[in-house]
Structure formats: structure tokens, C-alpha cells
Coordinates of C-alpha atoms and ligand atoms in Angstrom, one line a residue:
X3 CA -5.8 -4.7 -20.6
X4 CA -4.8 -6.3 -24.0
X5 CA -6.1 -4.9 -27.5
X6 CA -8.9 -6.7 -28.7
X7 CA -10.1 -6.2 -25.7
X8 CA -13.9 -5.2 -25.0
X9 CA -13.4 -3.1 -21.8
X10 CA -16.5 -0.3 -21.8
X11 CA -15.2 2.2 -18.8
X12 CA -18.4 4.5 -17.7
X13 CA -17.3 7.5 -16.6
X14 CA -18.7 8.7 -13.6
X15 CA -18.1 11.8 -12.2
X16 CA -19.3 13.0 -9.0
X17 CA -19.3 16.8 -7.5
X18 CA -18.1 15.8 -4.3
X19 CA -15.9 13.1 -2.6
X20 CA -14.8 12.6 0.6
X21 CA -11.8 14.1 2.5
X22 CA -9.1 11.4 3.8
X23 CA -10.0 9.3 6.9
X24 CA -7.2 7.8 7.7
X25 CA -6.6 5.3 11.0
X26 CA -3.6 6.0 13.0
X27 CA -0.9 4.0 13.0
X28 CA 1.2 5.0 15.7
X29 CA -0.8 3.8 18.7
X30 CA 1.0 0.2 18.8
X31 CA 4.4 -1.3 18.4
X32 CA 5.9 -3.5 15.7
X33 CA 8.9 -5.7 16.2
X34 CA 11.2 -5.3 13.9
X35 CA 11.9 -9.3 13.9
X36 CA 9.4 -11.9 15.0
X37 CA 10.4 -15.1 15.9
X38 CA 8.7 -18.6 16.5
X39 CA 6.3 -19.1 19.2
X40 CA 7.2 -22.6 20.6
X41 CA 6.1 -23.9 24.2
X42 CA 5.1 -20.6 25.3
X43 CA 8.3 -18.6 24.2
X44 CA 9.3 -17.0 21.5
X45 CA 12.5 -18.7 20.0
X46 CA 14.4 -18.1 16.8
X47 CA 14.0 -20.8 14.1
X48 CA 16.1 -23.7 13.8
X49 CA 16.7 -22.7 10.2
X50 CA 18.0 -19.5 11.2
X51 CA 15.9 -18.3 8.3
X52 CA 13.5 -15.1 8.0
X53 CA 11.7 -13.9 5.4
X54 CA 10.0 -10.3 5.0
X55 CA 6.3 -9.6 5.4
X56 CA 4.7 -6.4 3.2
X57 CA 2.4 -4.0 3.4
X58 CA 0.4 -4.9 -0.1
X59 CA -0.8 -1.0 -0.2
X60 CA 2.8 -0.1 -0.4
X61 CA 5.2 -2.6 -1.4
X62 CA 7.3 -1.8 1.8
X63 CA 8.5 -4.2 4.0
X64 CA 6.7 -4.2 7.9
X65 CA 8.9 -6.6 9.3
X66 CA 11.3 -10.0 9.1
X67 CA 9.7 -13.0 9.8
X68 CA 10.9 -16.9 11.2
X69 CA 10.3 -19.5 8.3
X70 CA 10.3 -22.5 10.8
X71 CA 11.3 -25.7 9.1
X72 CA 10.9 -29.4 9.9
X73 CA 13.4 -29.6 13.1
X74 CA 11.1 -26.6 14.2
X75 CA 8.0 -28.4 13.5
X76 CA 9.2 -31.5 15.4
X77 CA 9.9 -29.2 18.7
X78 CA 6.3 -27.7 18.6
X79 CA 4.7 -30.7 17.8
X80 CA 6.8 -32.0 20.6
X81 CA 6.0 -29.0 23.2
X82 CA 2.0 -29.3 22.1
X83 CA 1.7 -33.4 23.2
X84 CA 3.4 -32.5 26.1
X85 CA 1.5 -29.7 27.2
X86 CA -1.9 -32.0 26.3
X87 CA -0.4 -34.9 27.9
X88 CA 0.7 -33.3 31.2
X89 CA -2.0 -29.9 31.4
X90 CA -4.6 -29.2 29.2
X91 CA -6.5 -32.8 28.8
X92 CA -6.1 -33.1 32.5
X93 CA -7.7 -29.7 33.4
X94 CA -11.0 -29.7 34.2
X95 CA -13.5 -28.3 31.5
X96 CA -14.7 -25.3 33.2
X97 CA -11.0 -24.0 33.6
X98 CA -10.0 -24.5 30.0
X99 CA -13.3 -22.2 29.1
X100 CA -12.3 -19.4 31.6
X101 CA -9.1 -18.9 29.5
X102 CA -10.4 -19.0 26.1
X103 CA -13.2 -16.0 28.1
X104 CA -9.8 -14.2 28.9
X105 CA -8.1 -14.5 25.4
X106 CA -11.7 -13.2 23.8
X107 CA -11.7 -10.3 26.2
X108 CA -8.2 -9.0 25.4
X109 CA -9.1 -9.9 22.0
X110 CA -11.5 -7.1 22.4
X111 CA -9.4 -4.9 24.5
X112 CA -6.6 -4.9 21.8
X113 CA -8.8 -4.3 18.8
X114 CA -7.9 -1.2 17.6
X115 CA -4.4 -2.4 17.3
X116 CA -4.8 -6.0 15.5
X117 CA -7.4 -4.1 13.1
X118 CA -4.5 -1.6 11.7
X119 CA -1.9 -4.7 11.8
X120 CA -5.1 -6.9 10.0
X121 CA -5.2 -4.3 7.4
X122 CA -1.2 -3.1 7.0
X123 CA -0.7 -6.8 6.7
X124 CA -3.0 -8.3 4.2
X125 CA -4.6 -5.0 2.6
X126 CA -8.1 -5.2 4.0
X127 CA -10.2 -2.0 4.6
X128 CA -9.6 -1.2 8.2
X129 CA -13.9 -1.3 8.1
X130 CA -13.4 -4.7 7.5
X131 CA -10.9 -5.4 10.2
X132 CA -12.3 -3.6 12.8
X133 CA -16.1 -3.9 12.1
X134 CA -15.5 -7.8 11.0
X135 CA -12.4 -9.6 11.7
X136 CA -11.8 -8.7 14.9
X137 CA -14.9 -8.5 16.3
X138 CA -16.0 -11.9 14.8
X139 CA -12.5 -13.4 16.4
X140 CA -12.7 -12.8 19.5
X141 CA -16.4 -13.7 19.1
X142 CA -15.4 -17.6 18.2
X143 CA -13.6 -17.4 21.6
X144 CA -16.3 -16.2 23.7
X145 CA -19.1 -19.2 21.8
X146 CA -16.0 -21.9 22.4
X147 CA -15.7 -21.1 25.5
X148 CA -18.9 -21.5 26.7
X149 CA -19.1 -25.2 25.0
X150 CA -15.6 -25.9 26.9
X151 CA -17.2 -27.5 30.3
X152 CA -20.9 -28.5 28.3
X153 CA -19.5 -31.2 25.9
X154 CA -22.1 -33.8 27.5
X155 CA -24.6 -31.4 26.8
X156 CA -23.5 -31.4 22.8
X157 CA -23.0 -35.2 22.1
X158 CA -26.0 -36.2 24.8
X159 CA -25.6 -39.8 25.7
X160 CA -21.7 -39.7 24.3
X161 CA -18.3 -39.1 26.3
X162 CA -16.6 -36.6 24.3
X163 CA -12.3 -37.0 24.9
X164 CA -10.1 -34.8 23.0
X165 CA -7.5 -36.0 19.9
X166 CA -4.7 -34.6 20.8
X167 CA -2.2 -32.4 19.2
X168 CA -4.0 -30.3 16.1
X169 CA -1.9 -29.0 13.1
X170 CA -3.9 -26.0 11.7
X171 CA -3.4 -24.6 8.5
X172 CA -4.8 -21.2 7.6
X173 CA -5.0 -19.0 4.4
X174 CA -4.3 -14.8 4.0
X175 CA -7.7 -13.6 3.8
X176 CA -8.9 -13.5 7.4
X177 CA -5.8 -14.0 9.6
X178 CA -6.8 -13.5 12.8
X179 CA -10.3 -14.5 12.5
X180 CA -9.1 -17.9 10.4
X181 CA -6.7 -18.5 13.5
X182 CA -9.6 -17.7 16.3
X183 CA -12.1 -20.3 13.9
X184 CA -9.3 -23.3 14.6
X185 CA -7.8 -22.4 17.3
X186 CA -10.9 -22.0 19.8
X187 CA -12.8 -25.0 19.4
X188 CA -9.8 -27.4 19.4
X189 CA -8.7 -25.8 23.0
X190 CA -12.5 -26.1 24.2
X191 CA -12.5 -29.5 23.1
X192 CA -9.1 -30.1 25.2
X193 CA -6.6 -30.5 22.4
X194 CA -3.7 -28.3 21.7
X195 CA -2.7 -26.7 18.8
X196 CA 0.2 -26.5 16.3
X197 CA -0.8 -23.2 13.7
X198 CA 0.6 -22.2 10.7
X199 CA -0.4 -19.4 9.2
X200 CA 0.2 -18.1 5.4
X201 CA 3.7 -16.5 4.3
X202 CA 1.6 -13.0 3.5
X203 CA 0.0 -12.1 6.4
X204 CA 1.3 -13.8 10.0
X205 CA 1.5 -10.9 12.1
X206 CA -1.5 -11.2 13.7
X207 CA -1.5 -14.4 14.4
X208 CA 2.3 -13.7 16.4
X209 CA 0.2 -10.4 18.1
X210 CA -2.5 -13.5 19.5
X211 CA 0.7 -15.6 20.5
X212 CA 1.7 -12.6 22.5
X213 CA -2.1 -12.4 23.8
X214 CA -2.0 -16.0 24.8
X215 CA 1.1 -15.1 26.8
X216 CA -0.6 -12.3 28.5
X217 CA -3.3 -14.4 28.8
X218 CA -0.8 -17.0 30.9
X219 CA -1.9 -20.0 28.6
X220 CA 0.1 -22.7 29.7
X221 CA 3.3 -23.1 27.5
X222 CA 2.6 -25.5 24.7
X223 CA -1.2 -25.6 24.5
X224 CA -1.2 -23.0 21.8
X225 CA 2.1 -23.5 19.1
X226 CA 3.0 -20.8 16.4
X227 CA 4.9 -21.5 13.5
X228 CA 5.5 -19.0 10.4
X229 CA 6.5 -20.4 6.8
X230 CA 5.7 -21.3 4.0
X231 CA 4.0 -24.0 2.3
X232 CA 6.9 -26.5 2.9
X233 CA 6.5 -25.5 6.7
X234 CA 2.8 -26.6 6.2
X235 CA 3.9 -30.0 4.9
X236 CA 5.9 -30.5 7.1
X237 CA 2.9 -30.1 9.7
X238 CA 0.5 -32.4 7.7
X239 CA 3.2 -34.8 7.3
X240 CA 4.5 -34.8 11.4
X241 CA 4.0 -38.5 12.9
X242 CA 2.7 -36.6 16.5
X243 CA -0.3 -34.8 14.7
X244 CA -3.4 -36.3 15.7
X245 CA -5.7 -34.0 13.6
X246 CA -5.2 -31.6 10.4
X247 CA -7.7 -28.8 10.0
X248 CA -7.1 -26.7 6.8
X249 CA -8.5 -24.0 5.0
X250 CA -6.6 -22.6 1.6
X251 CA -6.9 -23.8 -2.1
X252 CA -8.3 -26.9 -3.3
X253 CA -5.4 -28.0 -5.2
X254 CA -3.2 -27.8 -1.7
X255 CA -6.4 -29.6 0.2
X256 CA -6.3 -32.5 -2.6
X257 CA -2.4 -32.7 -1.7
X258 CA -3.0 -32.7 1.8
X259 CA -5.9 -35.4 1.6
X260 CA -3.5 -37.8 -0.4
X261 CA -0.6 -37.3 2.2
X262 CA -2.9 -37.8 5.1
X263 CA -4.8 -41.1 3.2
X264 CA -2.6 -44.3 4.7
X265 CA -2.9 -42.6 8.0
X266 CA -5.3 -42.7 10.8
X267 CA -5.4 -39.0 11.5
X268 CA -8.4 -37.0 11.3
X269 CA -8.5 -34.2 9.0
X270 CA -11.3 -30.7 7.8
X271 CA -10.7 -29.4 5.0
X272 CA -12.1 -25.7 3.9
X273 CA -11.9 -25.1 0.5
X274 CA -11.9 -22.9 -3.0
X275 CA -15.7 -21.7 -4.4
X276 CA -17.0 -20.5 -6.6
X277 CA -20.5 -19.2 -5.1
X278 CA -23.8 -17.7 -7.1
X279 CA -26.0 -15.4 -6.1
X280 CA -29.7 -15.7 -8.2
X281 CA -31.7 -12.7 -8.1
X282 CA -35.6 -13.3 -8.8
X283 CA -37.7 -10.8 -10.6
X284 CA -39.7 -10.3 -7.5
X285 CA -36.7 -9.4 -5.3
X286 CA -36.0 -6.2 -4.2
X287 CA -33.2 -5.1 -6.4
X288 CA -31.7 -2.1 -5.4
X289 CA -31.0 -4.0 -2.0
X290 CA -29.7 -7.3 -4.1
X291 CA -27.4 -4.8 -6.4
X292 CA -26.4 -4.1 -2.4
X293 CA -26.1 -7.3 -1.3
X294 CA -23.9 -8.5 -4.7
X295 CA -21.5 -5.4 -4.3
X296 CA -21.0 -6.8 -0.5
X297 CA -20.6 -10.3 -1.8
X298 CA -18.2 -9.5 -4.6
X299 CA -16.2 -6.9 -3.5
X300 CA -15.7 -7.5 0.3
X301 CA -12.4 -7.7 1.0
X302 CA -11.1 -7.0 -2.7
X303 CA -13.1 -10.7 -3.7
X304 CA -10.4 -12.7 -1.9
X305 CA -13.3 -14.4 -0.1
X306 CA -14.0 -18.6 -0.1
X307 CA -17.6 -18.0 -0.3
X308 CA -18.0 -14.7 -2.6
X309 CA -20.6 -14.2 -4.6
X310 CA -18.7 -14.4 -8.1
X311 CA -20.8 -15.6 -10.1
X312 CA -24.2 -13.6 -10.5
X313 CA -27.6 -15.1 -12.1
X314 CA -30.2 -12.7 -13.1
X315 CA -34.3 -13.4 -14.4
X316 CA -34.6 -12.2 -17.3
X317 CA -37.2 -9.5 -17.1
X318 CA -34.9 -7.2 -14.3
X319 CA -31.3 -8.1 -16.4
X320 CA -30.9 -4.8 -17.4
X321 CA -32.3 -2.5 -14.6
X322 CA -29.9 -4.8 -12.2
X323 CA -26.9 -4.4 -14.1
X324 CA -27.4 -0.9 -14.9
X325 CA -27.8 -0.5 -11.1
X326 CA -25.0 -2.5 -10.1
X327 CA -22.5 -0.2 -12.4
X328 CA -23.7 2.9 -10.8
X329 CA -23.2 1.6 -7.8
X330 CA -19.6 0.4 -8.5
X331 CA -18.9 3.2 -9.8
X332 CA -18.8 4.6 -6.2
X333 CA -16.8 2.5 -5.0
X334 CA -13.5 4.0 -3.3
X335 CA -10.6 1.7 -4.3
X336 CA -7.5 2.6 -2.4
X337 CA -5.5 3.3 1.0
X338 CA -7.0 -0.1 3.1
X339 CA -6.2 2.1 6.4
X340 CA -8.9 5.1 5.0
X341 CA -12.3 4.5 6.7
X342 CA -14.1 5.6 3.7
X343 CA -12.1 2.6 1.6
X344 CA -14.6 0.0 0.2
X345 CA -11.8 -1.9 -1.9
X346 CA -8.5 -2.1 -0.7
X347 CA -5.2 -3.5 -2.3
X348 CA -4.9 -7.1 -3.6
X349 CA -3.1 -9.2 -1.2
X350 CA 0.3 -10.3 -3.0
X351 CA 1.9 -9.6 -6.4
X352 CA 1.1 -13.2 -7.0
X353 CA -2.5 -13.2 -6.5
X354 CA -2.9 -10.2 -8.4
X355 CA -0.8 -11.7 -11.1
X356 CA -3.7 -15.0 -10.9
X357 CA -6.4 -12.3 -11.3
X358 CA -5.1 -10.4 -14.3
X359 CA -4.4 -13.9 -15.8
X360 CA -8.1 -14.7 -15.4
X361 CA -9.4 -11.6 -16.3
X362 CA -7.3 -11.9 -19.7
X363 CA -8.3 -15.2 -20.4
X364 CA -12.2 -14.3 -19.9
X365 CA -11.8 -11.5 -22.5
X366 CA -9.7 -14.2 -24.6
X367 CA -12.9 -16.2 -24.3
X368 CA -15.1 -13.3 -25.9
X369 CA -16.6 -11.9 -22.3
X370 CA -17.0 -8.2 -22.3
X371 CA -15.3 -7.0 -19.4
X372 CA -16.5 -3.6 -17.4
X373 CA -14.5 -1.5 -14.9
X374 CA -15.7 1.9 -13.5
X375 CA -13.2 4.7 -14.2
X376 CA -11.9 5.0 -11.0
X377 CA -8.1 5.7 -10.1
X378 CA -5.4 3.6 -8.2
X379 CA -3.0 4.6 -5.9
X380 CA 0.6 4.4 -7.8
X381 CA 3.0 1.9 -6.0
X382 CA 1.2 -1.4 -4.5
X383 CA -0.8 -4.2 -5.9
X384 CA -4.6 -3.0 -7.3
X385 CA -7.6 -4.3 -9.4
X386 CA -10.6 -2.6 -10.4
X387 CA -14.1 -4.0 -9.3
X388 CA -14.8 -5.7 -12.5
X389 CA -18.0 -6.9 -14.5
X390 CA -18.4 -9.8 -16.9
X391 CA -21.0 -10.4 -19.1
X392 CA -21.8 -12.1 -22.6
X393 CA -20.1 -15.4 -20.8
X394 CA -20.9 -19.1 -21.3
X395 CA -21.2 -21.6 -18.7
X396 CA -18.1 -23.5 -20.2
X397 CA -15.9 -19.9 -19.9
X398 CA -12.6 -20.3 -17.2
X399 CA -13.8 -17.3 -15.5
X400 CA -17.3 -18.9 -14.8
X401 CA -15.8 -21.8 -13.9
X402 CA -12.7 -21.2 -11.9
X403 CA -12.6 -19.4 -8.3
X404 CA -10.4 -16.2 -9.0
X405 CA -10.3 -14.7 -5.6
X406 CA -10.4 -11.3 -7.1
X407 CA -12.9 -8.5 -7.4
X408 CA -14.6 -9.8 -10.7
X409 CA -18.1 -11.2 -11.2
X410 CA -19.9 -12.8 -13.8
X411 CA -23.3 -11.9 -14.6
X412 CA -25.6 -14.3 -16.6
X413 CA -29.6 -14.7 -17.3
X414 CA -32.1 -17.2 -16.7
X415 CA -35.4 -17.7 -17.4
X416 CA -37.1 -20.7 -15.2
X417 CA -36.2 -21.4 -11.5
X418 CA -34.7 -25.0 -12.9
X419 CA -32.6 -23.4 -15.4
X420 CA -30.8 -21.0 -12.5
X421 CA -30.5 -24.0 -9.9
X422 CA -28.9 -25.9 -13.2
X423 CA -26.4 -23.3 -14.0
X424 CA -25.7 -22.4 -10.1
X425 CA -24.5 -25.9 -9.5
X426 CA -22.2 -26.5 -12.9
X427 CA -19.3 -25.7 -10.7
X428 CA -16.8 -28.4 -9.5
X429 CA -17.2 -26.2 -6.3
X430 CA -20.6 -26.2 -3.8
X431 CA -19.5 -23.6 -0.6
X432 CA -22.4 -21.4 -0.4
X433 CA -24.6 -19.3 -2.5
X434 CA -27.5 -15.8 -2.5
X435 CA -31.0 -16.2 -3.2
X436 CA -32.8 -12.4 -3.4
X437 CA -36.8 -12.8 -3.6
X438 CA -39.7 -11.9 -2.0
X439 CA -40.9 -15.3 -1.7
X440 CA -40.1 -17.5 1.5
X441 CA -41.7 -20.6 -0.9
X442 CA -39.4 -19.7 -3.5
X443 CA -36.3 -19.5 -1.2
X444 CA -37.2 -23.0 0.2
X445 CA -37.7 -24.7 -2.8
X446 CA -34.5 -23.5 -4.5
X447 CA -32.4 -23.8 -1.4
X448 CA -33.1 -27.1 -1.6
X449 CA -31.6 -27.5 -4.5
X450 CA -28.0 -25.9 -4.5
X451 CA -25.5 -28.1 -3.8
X452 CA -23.8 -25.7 -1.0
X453 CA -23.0 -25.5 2.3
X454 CA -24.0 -22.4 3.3
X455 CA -26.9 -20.6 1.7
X456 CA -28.0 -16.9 2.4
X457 CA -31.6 -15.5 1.3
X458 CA -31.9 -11.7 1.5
X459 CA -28.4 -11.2 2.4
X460 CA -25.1 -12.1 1.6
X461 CA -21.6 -12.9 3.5
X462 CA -23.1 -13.2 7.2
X463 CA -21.0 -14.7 9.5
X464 CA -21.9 -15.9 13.6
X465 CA -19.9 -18.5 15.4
X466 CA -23.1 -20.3 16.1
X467 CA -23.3 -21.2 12.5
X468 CA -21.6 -24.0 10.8
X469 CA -19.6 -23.8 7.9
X470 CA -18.3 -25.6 5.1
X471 CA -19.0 -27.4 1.6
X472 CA -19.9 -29.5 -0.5
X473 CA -17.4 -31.4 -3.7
X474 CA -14.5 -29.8 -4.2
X475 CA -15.2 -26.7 -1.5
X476 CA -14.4 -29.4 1.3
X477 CA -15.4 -31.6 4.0
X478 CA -16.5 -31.8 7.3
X479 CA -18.0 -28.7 9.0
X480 CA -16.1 -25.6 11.4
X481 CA -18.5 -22.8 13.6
X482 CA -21.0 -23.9 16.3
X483 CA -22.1 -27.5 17.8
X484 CA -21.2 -28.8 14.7
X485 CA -17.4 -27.2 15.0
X486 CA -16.8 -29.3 17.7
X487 CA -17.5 -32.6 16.5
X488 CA -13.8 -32.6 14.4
X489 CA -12.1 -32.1 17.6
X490 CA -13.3 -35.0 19.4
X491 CA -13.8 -38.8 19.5
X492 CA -17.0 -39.9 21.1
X493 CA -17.4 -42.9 23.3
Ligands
NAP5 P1 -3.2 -22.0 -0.3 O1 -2.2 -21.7 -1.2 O2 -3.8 -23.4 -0.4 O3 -2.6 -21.8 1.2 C1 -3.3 -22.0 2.4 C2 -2.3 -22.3 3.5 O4 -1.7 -23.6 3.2 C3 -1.2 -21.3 3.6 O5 -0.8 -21.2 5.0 C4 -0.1 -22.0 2.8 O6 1.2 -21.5 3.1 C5 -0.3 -23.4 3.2 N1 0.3 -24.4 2.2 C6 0.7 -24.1 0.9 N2 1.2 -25.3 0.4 C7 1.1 -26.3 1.3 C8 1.3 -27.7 1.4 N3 1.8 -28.3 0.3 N4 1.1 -28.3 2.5 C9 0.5 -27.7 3.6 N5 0.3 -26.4 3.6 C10 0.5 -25.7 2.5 O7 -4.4 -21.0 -0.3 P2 -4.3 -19.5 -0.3 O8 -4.0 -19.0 -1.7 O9 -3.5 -19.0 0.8 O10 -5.8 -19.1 0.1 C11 -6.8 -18.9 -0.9 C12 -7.6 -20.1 -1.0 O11 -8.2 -20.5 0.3 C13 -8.8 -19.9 -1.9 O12 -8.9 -21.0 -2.7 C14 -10.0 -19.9 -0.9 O13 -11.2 -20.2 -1.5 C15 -9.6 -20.7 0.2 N6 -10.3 -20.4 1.4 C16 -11.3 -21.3 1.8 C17 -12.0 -21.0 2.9 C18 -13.1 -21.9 3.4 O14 -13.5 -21.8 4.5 N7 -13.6 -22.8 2.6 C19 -11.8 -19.9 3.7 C20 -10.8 -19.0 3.2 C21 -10.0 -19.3 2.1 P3 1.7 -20.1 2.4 O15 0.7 -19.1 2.4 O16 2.8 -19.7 3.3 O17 2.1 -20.6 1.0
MG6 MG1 1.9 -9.0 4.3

């Protein structure tokens, strides 16, 4: 932190801590070199460029990756229409389901191994990966699969045909289970799939490519490309792409939106947030200070829908924030493949670099910024669970998403005035009421302008559920019936 700087460190000492859990490692095999994963093979990129994937916990290298460029793009693009042309919109519904059932089971079969990978890659808490991630993956498979042969059932009335060729675009947070969202409802649908997914983490997605091989997915309905951003362009930009679903940062989604405006091809896009969660004087706080830690400090904050912004009535202000600093102040930062890890490392030396850049310019703005005492590991990219308060509606850090592990905390007084400061965001993904009152959550539900609203709980995820937001946070919907409708044109 810079001087001038506010930062109040509380220093809590405990008699006891726990002993190292580690997860092994050494049960699965890493490739030293992963190449592109192009009509059912993997092929070496045209470009004859790789570039290195890290383990964010230690700054060392895992492994060399393809960075597929635009001649690449063109012969996956290429082996995708051909396999939808020739195989997969021809097969009937019931047997494109029975593979999506066989990639969910060996989904489950393998997830041990893509829970370490999940969290050597992108610097999750293997908790996360194994008790969310994975799980939750090959769940989307298992719900898709079952809507694969019952599309008359889901547009009643309506004859539900398939695009085409889909160019999926995917961020770092949830690898796997970003890839499992896109990729399993296009294939039930009867499209096939072109997926990119980010520079920082792709090696699960290249461990599902080799799981759609075992899985004897014909060649071509499923397409793998690693890259960067240009590789993405290149994707949004193909002439063979019938469909564009991407999740990552709004100013990329506002770049792909313009690109994609003079042409007929359908497009999702999931968004930044910037979420709140209200707390009501009648709520039961000490599981609300639970459910903000979950919302906030999941998976180190880099979350679409985390609960970063915190709204508090007045009368319980300072018995919830006193709480919620005792509470973080337990909080194990550290090793992502330790079981007892609640906060593992920051994903890239870039986004950590965007956090501290926040963070400065919140203290800049007069915040007073909280961090428990706790210590970091010495090599590899960290951030303390940090508190705001003293903030103003008009402060960056209240405004912008930072996709860190910092919240702001503010008061109300009135219902109207926390449903007025909830929605001054540019951003409407989804939100946290905690109260006691069903009438109370109706009412205010109502209210905020967000797609996805949780009372009583926080970041709950279930295939059956759509998902998705509202202004800058994105359009059109992903996860159950409603996940379908992008993937389809109804007659
Ligand atoms: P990002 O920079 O927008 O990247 C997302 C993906 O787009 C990555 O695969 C990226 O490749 C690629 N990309 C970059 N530039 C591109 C371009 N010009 N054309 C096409 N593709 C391009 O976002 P991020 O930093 O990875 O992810 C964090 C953001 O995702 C946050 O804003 C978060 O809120 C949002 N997010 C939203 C949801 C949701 O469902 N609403 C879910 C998760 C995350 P590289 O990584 O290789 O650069
Ligand atoms: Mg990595």
C-alpha cells in the first residue's frame, strides 16, 4: 500500500491452525506440449506458435501451449460445418443425448484429475474445483442431454432446427465448467462447436478434448482452439460462424457486438458485474456475514456475479462489519491445492496488477481500506481479502467490477434508498437479499435491475437455472429451458 494510506490491519491471532492438506498431484499426466484439437485430432497450429501456461501459485511454467491463428480458425470452422452438415444435424436426437450422458459420466469419472489441473491452472482452491467446477460441469451435460431428443417438448407447438457451427468464447474463472455451460446445450441442440478458451487457463478444456475423444464424439462436432484474444477475433469475425456465445469483459463483448452488428449471426453475450448484496435488520446476520464472505471471496472475487458491493441497514452496520472482520480474519489465503485454502492465488500478474490499481485508486478516493493480517506465500501472484468502507456511490471502486477479493460496504436506511444505490451500477447480473421476510424479498426483488437474484444465500448455481443480465452485464440467457433457445431457430 501507498502512504497516506488508511489501511487498519486487525491482528488476529489464533492458538491453533491447521496442519497442511495438500491434494496429490502425481495421480495424472501432463503433456509437456498441447496442440490444437481440430476435427477430432490433435494437430499442431498453423502458426507454429506456442505460448506457456502457469501455475499462478508459483509462477512456474505447466506446460507450452498452441496459439491457433486465423488459417487455424478457418480449418476448424471448416471441420465443425462439415461434421454438422454430414453427422451431427442428421443424427437423430436421442443419439446426440446418449453422448453428451457419456462425456458427463467420464466427466465424473475423471474428476479428481481435472480438479488438481482446474486449480494448478487458474489458482482456485482445489474445494472449489472439486466440490464446484467439476461437479457442476459434468452436471450441464447430464441436464443437456436429457433436453437433446425433447426439443418439441421445450418450444411446444414450434420445430426447433439447429444453427449451425457455434464460436464459443470463454473467460479464466471457471474453465471447465464455462466450456461444459456452452458446449452442452449447443451439441443437444444439434450444432457443433468452435471453443476458445482464455490464454491463462486452457488445460482443461484440451483434458475435455481428449474426453470427447474417449468419448468417440464424431470428429468435428466439438473444435478446440487455444490463443489469445486475436484468436477470438478471429472466431467472431469467421464468415462460417453461424452463432457467437461469449462470456468475458464488457469492453471485449461491446467489441464483439459492433463486429457482429452488419451481420446476420446470432450472438449471447455474458458479461462484467458488479453485484450487491442488501442485508436487512431482521436478517439473520451471522449467516449473511457467511453468505457475503462466500460471495466475495469465492474463488479469490474473480466471479461475474460476486457480491462486491455490500449494503447494510443501519441499525446492524456495526455488529455486521465487526463480524465480517473476524470472520475474514480466518480466512486461509494460500497454496490453491491445500484443502483447508479458502482464498487461493489471483489468476495472472495482469489481473492482480488491475486489482492493486483499484484498490489504490479507492484509497486515492478517501475509502478506508481493511485487510486482516494474514501472510502470503512468497513467489506467485496474491491479494488480501479486503474491506472498504467510508465510500460514495460516485467512488471507481463502487462503480467498477474489479474481479478481486475487495468489497465495499455502505449503509441505508429505507428499503427505497438500498434498491436506489443497488442499481446505480452500469452493470445488472445478479444480486443478495438477507431477511427474514418473504414479503420483503418479493417486493425488493422486484426492484433490482438483475438477472439473477438470491435471498438467503449467495452464489448458487444448478443447470436448471437460467443465467444472465441485464445493461451492460449482457444479453440473452445460458442454463436450463431457457439455454436452449440461443441455439436454435424455431419454425
Ligand atoms: P476478457 O478479457 O473479455 O476475455 C474473455 C475471453 O475473450 C478470453 O478467452 C479472451 O482471450 C477472449 N478475447 C479477448 N479479446 C478478444 C477479442 N477482441 N475478440 C474475441 N475474443 C477476445 O475477460 P476476462 O478478463 O478473461 O474475464 C473476466 C471477465 O469475464 C469479467 O468482466 C467477468 O465479469 C466476466 N465474466 C462474466 C460471466 C457471465 O456469465 N456474465 C462469467 C464469467 C466471467 P484471452 O484470455 O486469451 O485474452
Ligand atoms: Mg495458467
Amino acid at each position: 500500500m501507498k502512504k497516506a494510506v488508511k489501511v487498519k490491519a486487525l491482528n488476529f491471532s489464533t492458538s491453533w491452525s491447521y496442519a497442511p492438506a495438500p491434494e496429490a498431484a502425481d495421480h495424472f499426466q501432463l503433456k509437456e506440449r498441447y496442440d490444437l484439437f481440430i476435427n477430432g485430432k490433435f494437430s499442431a497450429p498453423a502458426t507454429g506458435k506456442y505460448f506457456d501456461t502457469i501455475n499462478p501459485a508459483t509462477e512456474k511454467k505447466i506446460a507450452s501451449v498452441a496459439e491457433a491463428g486465423a488459417a487455424d480458425v478457418d480449418k476448424a470452422v471448416r471441420a465443425a460445418r462439415q461434421a454438422y452438415e454430414k453427422t451431427w444435424s442428421k443424427m437423430p436426437a436421442a443419439e446426440r443425448g446418449k453422448y453428451l450422458y457419456r462425456i458427463a459420466r467420464i466427466l465424473q469419472e475423471r474428476a479428481r484429475e481435472l480438479a488438481v489441473m482446474e486449480s494448478m491452472d487458474g489458482g482456485k482452491p482445489i474445494r472449489e474445483s472439486r466440490d464446484i467446477d467439476v461437479p457442476l460441469a459434468a452436471a450441464h451435460f447430464f441436464y443437456y442431454a436429457g433436453w437433446a431428443d425433447k426439443l418439441d417438448y421445450a418450444f411446444p407447438g414450434r420445430r426447433a432446427q439447429p444453427l449451425g457451427v457455434a464460436g464459443q468464447i470463454i473467460p479464466w474463472n471457471f474453465p471447465l465448467l464455462m466450456a461444459a455451460w456452452k458446449i452442452a446445450p449447443a451439441l443437444a441442440c444439434g450444432n457443433t462447436v468452435v471453443l476458445k478458451p482464455a490464454e491463462s487457463t486452457p488445460l482443461t478444456a484440451l483434458r475435455l478434448a481428449e474426453i470427447l475423444q474417449e468419448a468417440e464424439l464424431p470428429p468435428g462436432v466439438v473444435n478446440i482452439l487455444t490463443g489469445a484474444g486475436a484468436t477470438g477475433a478471429a472466431l467472431v469475425n469467421h464468415p462460417g460462424v453461424d452463432k457467437i456465445a461469449f462470456t468475458g469483459s464488457t469492453e471485449v463483448g461491446k467489441m464483439i457486438q459492433k463486429a457482429l452488428a452488419a451481420t446476420d449471426k446470432k450472438y449471447t453475450l455474458e458479461l462484467g458485474g458488479k453485484a450487491a448484496n442488501i442485508i436487512f435488520e431482521d436478517a439473520a446476520i451471522d449467516q449473511a456475514v457467511e453468505g457475503i464472505i462466500n460471495g466475495i471471496f469465492f474463488n479469490q472475487g474473480h466471479v461475474c456475479c460476486a457480491g462486491s458491493r455490500l449494503f447494510v441497514q443501519e441499525g446492524v452496520a456495526k455488529e455486521v462489519l465487526r463480524k465480517l472482520k473476524d470472520r475474514i480474519s480466518t480466512l486461509i489465503v494460500g497454496d490453491p491445492l491445500d484443502k483447508n485454502t479458502d482464498v487461493g492465488a489471483i489468476n495472472s500478474k495482469e489481473q492482480l496488477g488491475k486489482i492493486k490499481a483499484l484498490v489504490n485508486a479507492g484509497i486515492r478516493e478517501g475509502g478506508e481500506c481493511w485487510q486482516p493480517a494474514c501472510s502470503l506465500p512468497s513467489r506467485g501472484y496474491w491479494f488480501r481479502p479486503t474491506v472498504f468502507t467510508q465510500v460514495a456511490q460516485s467512488h471507481r471502486i463502487v462503480q467498477e467490477e474489479i474481479f478481486g477479493p475487495v468489497l465495499t460496504v455502505q449503509s441505508f436506511r429505507t428499503p427505497e434508498e438500498a434498491v436506489e444505490k443497488a442499481n446505480n451500477t452500469p452493470y445488472g447480473l445478479s444480486g443478495g437479499i438477507w431477511t427474514d421476510k418473504g414479503s420483503k424479498i418479493f417486493k425488493i426483488s422486484g426492484k433490482i435491475r438483475a438477472g439473477v437474484l438470491w435471498a438467503n444465500t449467495y452464489n448458487k448455481f444448478d443447470p436448471t437455472s437460467p443465467f444472465g443480465g441485464y445493461k451492460e452485464s449482457g444479453m440473452g440467457r445460458e442454463g436450463g429451458l431457457h439455454g436452449l433457445l440461443p441455439y436454435v431457430k424455431l419454425s
